[in-house]
PDB file of C-alpha atoms and ligand atoms in Angstrom:
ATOM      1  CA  UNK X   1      98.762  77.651 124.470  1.00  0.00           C
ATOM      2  CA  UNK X   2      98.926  76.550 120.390  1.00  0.00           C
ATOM      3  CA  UNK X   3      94.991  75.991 120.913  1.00  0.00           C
ATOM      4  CA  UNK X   4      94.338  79.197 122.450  1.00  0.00           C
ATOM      5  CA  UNK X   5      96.126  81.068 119.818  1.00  0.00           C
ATOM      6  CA  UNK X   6      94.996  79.495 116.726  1.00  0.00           C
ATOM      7  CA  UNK X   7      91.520  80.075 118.287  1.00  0.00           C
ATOM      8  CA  UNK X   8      92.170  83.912 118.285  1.00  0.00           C
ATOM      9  CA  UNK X   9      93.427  83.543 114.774  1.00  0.00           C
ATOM     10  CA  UNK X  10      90.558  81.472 113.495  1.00  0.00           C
ATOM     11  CA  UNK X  11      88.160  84.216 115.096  1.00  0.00           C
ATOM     12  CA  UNK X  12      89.765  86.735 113.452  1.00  0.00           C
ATOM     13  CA  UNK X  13      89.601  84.957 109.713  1.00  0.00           C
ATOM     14  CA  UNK X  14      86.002  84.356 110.310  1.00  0.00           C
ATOM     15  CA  UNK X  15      84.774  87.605 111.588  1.00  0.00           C
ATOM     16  CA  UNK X  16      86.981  89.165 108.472  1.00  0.00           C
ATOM     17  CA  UNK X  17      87.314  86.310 105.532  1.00  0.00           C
ATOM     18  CA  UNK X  18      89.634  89.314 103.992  1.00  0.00           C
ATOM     19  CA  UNK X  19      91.721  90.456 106.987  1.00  0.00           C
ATOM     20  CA  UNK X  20      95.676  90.588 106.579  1.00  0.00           C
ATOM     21  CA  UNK X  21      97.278  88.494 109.219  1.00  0.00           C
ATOM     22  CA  UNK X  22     100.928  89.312 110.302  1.00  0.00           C
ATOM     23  CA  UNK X  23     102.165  86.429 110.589  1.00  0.00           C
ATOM     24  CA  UNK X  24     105.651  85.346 112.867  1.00  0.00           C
ATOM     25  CA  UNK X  25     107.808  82.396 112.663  1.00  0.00           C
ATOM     26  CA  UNK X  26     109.959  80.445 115.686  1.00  0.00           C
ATOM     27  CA  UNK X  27     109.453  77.446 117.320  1.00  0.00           C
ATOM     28  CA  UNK X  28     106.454  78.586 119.124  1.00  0.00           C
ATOM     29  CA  UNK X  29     103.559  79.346 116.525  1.00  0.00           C
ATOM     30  CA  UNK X  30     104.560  75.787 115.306  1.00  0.00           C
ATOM     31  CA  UNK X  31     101.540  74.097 117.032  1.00  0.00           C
ATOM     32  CA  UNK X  32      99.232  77.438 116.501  1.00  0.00           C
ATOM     33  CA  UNK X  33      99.476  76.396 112.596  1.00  0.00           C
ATOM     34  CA  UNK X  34      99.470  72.991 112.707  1.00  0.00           C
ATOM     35  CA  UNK X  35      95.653  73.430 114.182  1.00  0.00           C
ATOM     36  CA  UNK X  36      94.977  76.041 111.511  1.00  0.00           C
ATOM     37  CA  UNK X  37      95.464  73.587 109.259  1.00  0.00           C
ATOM     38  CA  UNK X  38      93.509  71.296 110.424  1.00  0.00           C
ATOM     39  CA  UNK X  39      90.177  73.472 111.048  1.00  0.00           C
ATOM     40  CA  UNK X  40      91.065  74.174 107.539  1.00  0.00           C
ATOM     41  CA  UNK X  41      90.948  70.571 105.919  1.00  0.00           C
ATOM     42  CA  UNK X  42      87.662  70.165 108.182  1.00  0.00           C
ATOM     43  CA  UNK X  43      86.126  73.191 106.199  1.00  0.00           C
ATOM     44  CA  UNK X  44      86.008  75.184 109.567  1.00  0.00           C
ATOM     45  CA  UNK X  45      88.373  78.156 108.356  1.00  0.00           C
ATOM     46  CA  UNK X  46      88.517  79.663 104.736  1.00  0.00           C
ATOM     47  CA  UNK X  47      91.824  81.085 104.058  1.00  0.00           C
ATOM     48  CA  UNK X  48      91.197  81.936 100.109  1.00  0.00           C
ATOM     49  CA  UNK X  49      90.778  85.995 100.565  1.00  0.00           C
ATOM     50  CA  UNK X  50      93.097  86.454 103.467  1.00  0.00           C
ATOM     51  CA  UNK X  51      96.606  88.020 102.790  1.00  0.00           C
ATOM     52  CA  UNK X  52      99.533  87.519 105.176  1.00  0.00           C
ATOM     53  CA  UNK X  53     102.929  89.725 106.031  1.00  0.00           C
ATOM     54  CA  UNK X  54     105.679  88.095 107.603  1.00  0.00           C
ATOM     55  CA  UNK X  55     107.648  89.656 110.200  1.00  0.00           C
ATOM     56  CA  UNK X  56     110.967  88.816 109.012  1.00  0.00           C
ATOM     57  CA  UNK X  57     113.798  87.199 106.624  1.00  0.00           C
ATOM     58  CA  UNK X  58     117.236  86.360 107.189  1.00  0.00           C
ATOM     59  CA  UNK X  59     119.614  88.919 104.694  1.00  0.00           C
ATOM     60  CA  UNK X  60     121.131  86.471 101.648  1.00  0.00           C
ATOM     61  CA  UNK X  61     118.742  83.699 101.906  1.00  0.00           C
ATOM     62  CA  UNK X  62     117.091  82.820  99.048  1.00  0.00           C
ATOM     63  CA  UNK X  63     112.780  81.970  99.187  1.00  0.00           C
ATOM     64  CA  UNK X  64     113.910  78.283  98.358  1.00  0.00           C
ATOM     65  CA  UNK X  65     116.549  77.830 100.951  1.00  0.00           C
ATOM     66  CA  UNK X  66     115.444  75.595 103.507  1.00  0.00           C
ATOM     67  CA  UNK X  67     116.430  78.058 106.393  1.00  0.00           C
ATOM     68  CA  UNK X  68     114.302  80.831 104.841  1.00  0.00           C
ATOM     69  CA  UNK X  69     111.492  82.286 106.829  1.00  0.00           C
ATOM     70  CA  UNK X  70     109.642  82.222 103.369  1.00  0.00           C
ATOM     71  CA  UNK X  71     110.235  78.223 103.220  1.00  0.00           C
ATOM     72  CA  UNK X  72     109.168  77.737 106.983  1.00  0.00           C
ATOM     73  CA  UNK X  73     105.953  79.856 105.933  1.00  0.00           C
ATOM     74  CA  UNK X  74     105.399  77.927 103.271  1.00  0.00           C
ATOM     75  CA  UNK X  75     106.121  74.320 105.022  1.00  0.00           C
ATOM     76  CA  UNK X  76     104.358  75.420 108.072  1.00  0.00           C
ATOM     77  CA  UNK X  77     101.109  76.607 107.200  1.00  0.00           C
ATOM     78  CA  UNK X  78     100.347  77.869 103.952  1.00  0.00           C
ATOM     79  CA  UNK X  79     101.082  74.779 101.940  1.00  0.00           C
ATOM     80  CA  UNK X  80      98.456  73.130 104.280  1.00  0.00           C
ATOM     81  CA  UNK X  81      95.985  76.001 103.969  1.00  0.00           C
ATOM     82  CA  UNK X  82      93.749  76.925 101.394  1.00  0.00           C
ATOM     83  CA  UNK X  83      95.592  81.126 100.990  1.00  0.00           C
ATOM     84  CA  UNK X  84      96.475  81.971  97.755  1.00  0.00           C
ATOM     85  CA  UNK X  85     100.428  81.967  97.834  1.00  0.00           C
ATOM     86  CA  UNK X  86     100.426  85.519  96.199  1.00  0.00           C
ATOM     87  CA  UNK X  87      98.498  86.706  99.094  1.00  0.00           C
ATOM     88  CA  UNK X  88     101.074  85.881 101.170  1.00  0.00           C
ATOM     89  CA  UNK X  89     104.533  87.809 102.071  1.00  0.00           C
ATOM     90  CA  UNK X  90     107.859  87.750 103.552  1.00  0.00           C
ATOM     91  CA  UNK X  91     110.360  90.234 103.050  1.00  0.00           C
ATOM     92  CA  UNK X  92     112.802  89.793 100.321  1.00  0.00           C
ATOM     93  CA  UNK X  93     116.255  88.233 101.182  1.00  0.00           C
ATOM     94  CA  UNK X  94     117.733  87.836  98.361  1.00  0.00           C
ATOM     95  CA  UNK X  95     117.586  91.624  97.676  1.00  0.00           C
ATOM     96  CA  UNK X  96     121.307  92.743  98.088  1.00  0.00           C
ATOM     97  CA  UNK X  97     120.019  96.350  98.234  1.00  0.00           C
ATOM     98  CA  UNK X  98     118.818  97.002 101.905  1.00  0.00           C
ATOM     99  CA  UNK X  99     117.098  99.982 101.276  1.00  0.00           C
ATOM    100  CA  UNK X 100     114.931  98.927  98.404  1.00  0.00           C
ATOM    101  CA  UNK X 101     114.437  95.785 100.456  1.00  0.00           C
ATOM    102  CA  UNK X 102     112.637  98.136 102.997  1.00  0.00           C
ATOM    103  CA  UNK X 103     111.107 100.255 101.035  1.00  0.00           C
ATOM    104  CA  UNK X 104     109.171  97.503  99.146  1.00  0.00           C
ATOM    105  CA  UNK X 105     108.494  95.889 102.078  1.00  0.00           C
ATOM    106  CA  UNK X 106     106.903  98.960 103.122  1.00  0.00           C
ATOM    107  CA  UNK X 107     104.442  99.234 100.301  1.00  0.00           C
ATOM    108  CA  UNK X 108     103.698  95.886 100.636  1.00  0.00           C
ATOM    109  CA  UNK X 109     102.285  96.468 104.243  1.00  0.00           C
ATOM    110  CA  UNK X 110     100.701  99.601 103.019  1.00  0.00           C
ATOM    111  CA  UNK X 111      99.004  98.095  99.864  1.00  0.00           C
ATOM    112  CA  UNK X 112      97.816  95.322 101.684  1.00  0.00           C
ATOM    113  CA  UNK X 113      95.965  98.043 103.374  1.00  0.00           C
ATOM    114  CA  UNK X 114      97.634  97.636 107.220  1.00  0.00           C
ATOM    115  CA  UNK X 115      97.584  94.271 109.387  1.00  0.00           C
ATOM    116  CA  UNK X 116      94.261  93.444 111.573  1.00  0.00           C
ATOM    117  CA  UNK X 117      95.819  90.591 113.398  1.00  0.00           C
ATOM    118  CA  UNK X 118      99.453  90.577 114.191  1.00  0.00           C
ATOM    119  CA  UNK X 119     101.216  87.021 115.677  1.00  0.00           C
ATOM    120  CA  UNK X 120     104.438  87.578 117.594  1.00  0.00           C
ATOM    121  CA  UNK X 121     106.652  85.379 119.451  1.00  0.00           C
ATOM    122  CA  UNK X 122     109.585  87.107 121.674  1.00  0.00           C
ATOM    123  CA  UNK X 123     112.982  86.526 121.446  1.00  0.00           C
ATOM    124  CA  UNK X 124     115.510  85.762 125.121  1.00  0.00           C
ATOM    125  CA  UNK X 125     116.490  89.771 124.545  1.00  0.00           C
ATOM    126  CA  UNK X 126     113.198  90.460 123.943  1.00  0.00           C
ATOM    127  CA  UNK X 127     112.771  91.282 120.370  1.00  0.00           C
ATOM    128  CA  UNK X 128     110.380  91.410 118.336  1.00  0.00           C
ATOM    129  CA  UNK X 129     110.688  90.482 114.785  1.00  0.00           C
ATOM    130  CA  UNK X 130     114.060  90.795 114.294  1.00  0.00           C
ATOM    131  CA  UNK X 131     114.100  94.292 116.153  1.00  0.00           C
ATOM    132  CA  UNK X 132     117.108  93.791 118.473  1.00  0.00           C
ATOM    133  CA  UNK X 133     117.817  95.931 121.681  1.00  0.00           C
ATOM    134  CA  UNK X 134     118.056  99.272 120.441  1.00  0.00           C
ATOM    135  CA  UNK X 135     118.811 103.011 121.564  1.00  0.00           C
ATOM    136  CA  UNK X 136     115.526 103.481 119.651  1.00  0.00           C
ATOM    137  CA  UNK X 137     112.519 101.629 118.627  1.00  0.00           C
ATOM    138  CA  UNK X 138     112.482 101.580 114.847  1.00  0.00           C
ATOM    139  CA  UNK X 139     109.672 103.081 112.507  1.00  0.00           C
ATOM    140  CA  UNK X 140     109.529 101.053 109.275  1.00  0.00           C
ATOM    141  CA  UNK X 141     110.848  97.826 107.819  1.00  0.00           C
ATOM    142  CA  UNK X 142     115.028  97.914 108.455  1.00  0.00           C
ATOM    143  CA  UNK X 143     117.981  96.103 107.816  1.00  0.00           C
ATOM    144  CA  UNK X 144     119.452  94.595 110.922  1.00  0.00           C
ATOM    145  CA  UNK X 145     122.562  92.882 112.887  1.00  0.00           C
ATOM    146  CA  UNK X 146     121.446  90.257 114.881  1.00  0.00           C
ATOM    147  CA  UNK X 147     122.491  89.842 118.513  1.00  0.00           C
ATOM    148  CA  UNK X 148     125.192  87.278 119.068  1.00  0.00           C
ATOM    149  CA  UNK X 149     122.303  85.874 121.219  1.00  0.00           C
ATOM    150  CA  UNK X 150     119.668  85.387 118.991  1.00  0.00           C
ATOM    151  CA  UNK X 151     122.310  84.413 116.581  1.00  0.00           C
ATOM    152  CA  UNK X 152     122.749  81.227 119.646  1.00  0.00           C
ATOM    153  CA  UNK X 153     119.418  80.966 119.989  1.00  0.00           C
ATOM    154  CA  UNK X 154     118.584  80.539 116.146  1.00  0.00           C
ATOM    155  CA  UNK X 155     121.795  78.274 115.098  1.00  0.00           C
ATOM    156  CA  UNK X 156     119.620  75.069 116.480  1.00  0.00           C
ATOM    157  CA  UNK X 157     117.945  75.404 112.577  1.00  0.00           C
ATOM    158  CA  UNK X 158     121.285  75.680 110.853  1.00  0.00           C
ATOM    159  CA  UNK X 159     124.228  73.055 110.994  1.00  0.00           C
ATOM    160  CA  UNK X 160     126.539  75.719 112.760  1.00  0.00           C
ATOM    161  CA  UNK X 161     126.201  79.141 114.048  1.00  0.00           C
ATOM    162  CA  UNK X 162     128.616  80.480 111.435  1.00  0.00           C
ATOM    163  CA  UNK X 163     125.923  79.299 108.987  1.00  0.00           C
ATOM    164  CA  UNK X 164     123.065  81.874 110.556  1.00  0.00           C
ATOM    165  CA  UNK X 165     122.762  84.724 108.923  1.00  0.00           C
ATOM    166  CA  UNK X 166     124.143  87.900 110.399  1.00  0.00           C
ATOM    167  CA  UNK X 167     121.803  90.331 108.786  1.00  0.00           C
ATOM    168  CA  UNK X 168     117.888  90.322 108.603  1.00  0.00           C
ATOM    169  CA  UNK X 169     115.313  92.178 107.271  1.00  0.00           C
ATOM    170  CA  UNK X 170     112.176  93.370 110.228  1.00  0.00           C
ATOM    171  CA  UNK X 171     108.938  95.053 110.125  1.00  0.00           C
ATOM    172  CA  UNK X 172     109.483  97.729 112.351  1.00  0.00           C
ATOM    173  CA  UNK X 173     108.286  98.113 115.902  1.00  0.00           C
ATOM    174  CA  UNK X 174     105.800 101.232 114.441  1.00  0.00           C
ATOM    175  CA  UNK X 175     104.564  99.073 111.675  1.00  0.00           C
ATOM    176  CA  UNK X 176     103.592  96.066 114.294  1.00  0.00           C
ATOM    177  CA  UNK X 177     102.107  98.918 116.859  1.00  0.00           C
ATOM    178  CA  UNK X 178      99.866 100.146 113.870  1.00  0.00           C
ATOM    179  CA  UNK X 179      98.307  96.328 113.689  1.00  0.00           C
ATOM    180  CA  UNK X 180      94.766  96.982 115.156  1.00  0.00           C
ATOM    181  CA  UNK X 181      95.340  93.800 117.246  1.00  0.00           C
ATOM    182  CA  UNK X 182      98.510  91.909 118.728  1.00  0.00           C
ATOM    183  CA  UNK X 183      98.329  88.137 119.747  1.00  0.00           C
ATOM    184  CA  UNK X 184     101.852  87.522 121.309  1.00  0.00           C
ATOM    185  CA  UNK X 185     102.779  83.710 122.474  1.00  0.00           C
ATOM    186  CA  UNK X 186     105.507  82.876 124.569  1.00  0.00           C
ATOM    187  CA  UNK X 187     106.229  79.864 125.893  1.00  0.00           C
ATOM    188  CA  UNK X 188     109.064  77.896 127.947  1.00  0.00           C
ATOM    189  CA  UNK X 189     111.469  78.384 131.386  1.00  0.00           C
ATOM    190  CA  UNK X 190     113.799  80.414 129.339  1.00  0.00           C
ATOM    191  CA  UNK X 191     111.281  83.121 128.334  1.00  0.00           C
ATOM    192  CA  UNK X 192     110.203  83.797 131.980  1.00  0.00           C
ATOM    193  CA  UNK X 193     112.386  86.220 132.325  1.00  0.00           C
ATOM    194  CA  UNK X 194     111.805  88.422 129.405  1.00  0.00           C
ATOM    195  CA  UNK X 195     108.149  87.999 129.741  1.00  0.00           C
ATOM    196  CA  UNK X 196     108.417  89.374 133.359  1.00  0.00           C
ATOM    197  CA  UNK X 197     111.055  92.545 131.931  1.00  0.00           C
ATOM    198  CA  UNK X 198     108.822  92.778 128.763  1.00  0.00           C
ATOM    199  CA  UNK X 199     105.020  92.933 130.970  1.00  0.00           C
ATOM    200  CA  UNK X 200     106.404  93.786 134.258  1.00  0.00           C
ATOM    201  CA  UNK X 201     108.938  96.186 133.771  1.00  0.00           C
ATOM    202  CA  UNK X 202     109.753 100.132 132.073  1.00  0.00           C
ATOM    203  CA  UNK X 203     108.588 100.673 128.245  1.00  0.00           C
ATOM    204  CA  UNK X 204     112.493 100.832 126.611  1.00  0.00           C
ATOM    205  CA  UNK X 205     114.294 100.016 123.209  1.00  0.00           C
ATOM    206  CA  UNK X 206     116.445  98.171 125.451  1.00  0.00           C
ATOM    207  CA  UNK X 207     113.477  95.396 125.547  1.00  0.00           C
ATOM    208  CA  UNK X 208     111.808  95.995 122.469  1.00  0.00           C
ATOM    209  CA  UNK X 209     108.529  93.984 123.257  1.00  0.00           C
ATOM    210  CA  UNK X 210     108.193  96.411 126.296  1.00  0.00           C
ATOM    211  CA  UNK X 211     106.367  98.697 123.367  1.00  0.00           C
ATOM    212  CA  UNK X 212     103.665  96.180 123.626  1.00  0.00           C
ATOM    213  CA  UNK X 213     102.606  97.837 127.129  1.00  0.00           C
ATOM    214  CA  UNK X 214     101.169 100.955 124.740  1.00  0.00           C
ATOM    215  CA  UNK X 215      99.417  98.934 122.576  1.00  0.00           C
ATOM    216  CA  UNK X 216      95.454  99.060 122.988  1.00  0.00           C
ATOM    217  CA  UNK X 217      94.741  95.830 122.190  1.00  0.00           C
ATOM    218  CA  UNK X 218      97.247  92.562 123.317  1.00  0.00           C
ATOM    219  CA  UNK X 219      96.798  89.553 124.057  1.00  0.00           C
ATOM    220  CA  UNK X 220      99.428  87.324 125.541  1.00  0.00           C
ATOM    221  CA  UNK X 221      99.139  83.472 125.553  1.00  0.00           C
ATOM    222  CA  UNK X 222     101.576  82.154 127.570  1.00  0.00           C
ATOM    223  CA  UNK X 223     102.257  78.362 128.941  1.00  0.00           C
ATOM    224  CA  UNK X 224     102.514  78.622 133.182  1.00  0.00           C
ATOM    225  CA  UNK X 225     106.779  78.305 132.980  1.00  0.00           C
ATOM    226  CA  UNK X 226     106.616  81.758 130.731  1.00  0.00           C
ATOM    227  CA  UNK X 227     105.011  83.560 133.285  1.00  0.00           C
ATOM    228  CA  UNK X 228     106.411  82.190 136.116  1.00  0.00           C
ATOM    229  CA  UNK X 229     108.497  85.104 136.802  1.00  0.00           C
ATOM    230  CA  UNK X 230     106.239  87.760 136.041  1.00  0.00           C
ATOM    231  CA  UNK X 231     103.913  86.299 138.647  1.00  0.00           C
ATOM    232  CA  UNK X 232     106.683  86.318 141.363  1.00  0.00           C
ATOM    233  CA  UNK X 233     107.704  90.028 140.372  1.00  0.00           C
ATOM    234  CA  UNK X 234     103.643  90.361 141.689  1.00  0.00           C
ATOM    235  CA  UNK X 235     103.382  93.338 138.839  1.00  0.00           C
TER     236      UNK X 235
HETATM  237  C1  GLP C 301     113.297  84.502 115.781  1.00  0.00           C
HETATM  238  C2  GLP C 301     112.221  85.279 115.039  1.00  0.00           C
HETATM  239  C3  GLP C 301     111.216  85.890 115.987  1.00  0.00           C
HETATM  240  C4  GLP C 301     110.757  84.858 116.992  1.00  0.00           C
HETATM  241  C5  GLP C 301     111.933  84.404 117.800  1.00  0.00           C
HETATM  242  C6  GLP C 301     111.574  83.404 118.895  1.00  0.00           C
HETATM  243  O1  GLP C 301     114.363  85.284 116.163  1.00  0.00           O
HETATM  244  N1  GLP C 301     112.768  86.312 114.210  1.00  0.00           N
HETATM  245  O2  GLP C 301     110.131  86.430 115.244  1.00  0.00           O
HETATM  246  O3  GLP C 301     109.764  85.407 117.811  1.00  0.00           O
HETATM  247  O4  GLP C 301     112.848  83.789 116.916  1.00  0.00           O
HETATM  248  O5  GLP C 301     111.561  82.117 118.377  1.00  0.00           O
HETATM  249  P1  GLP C 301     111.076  80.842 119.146  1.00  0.00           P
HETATM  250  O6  GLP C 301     109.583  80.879 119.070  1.00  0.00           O
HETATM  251  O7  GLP C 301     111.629  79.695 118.368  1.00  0.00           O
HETATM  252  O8  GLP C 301     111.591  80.931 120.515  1.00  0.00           O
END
């Protein structure tokens, strides 16, 4: 699954040495980067005109706090590529002001002049980002409560769940839809049955990555025990 998705990535950076990548973090792109990397240090991929945007940051962390999505980023692939670190982003988190948080965020994806390639992994309620079940799929970058799940789900990083984060900052679901291509990876028992509600069932807020469905061009790279359930639903 890593192999197949850092090949789709690698494509991407050599049939565009400038492209903007959006770029997720999780447990899953882990192995995705780790072969980046490596076709990098082999002289394979050149990362020095490509420029990244992140997903997502956790509200109140700082870029040097270990539990950052800016220092994962920066541990997990771009210290071992050749990018230029200001061509890279992650929203802001330790901007106390939410809506200037957005709003910059915003330009960002805007001056970077809109994403060609956009990684996402899914979370157990099916979010994307950090866009959480919703009455409403959101247009631009927001400020956000995290579901007590993912909040479960995401403690394994932090010494206790009172530690995570309540609040993050997201792309929103209409900035990832305007990427001109979507590489999602899922992998693991415990995503079956998301995968199967997020491919196999209605387009609703209620499972954000169901939005994915009206998207022209997705790929999904899955590991068999993802889509074991979607295969069953025979949809
Ligand atoms: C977090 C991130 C998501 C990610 C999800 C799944 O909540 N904000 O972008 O897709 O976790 O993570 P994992 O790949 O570790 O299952």
């Amino acid at each position: 699954m890593s192999r197949k998705a850092a090949e789709i990535l690698a494509a991407q950076v050599i049939a565009k040495p400038d492209c903007v990548l959006g770029l997720a973090t999780g447990s899953t792109p882990v192995g995705a980067y780790q072969q980046l990397i490596r076709w990098c240090r082999e002289g394979i991929l050149d990362f020095s005109h490509v420029k990244t945007v992140n997903l997502d940051e956790y509200k109140g962390l700082k870029p040097d706090n270990d539990q950052s999505y800016r220092y994962f980023m920066n541990q997990n692939l771009f210290s071992g590529i050749n990018i230029r670190l200001e061509n890279t982003h992650v929203p802001d988190g330790a901007e106390e002001d939410s809506g200037k948080a957005c709003r910059d965020y915003d330009r960002v994806i805007e001056e970077a002049g809109g994403v060609d390639l956009q990684l996402l992994g899914i979370g157990h309620d099916g979010h994307i980002g950090f866009n959480e079940p919703s009455e409403y799929f959101s247009k631009g970058t927001s400020c956000v409560t995290l579901a007590e799940r993912t909040i479960e789900a995401n403690k394994r990083f932090f010494s206790s769940a009172d530690e995570v984060p309540r609040r993050a900052y997201t792309m929103g679901i209409g900035s990832i839809m305007k990427a001109e291509k979507i590489l999602i990876v899922v992998s693991g028992e415990d995503k079956a049955e998301i995968t199967a509600k997020a491919f196999g069932g209605p387009v609703t807020p209620e499972v954000p990555a169901s939005i994915l469905q009206f998207h022209p061009d997705v790929t999904l790279v899955a590991d068999k025990a993802a889509l074991s359930k979607w295969k069953e639903s025979g949809r």
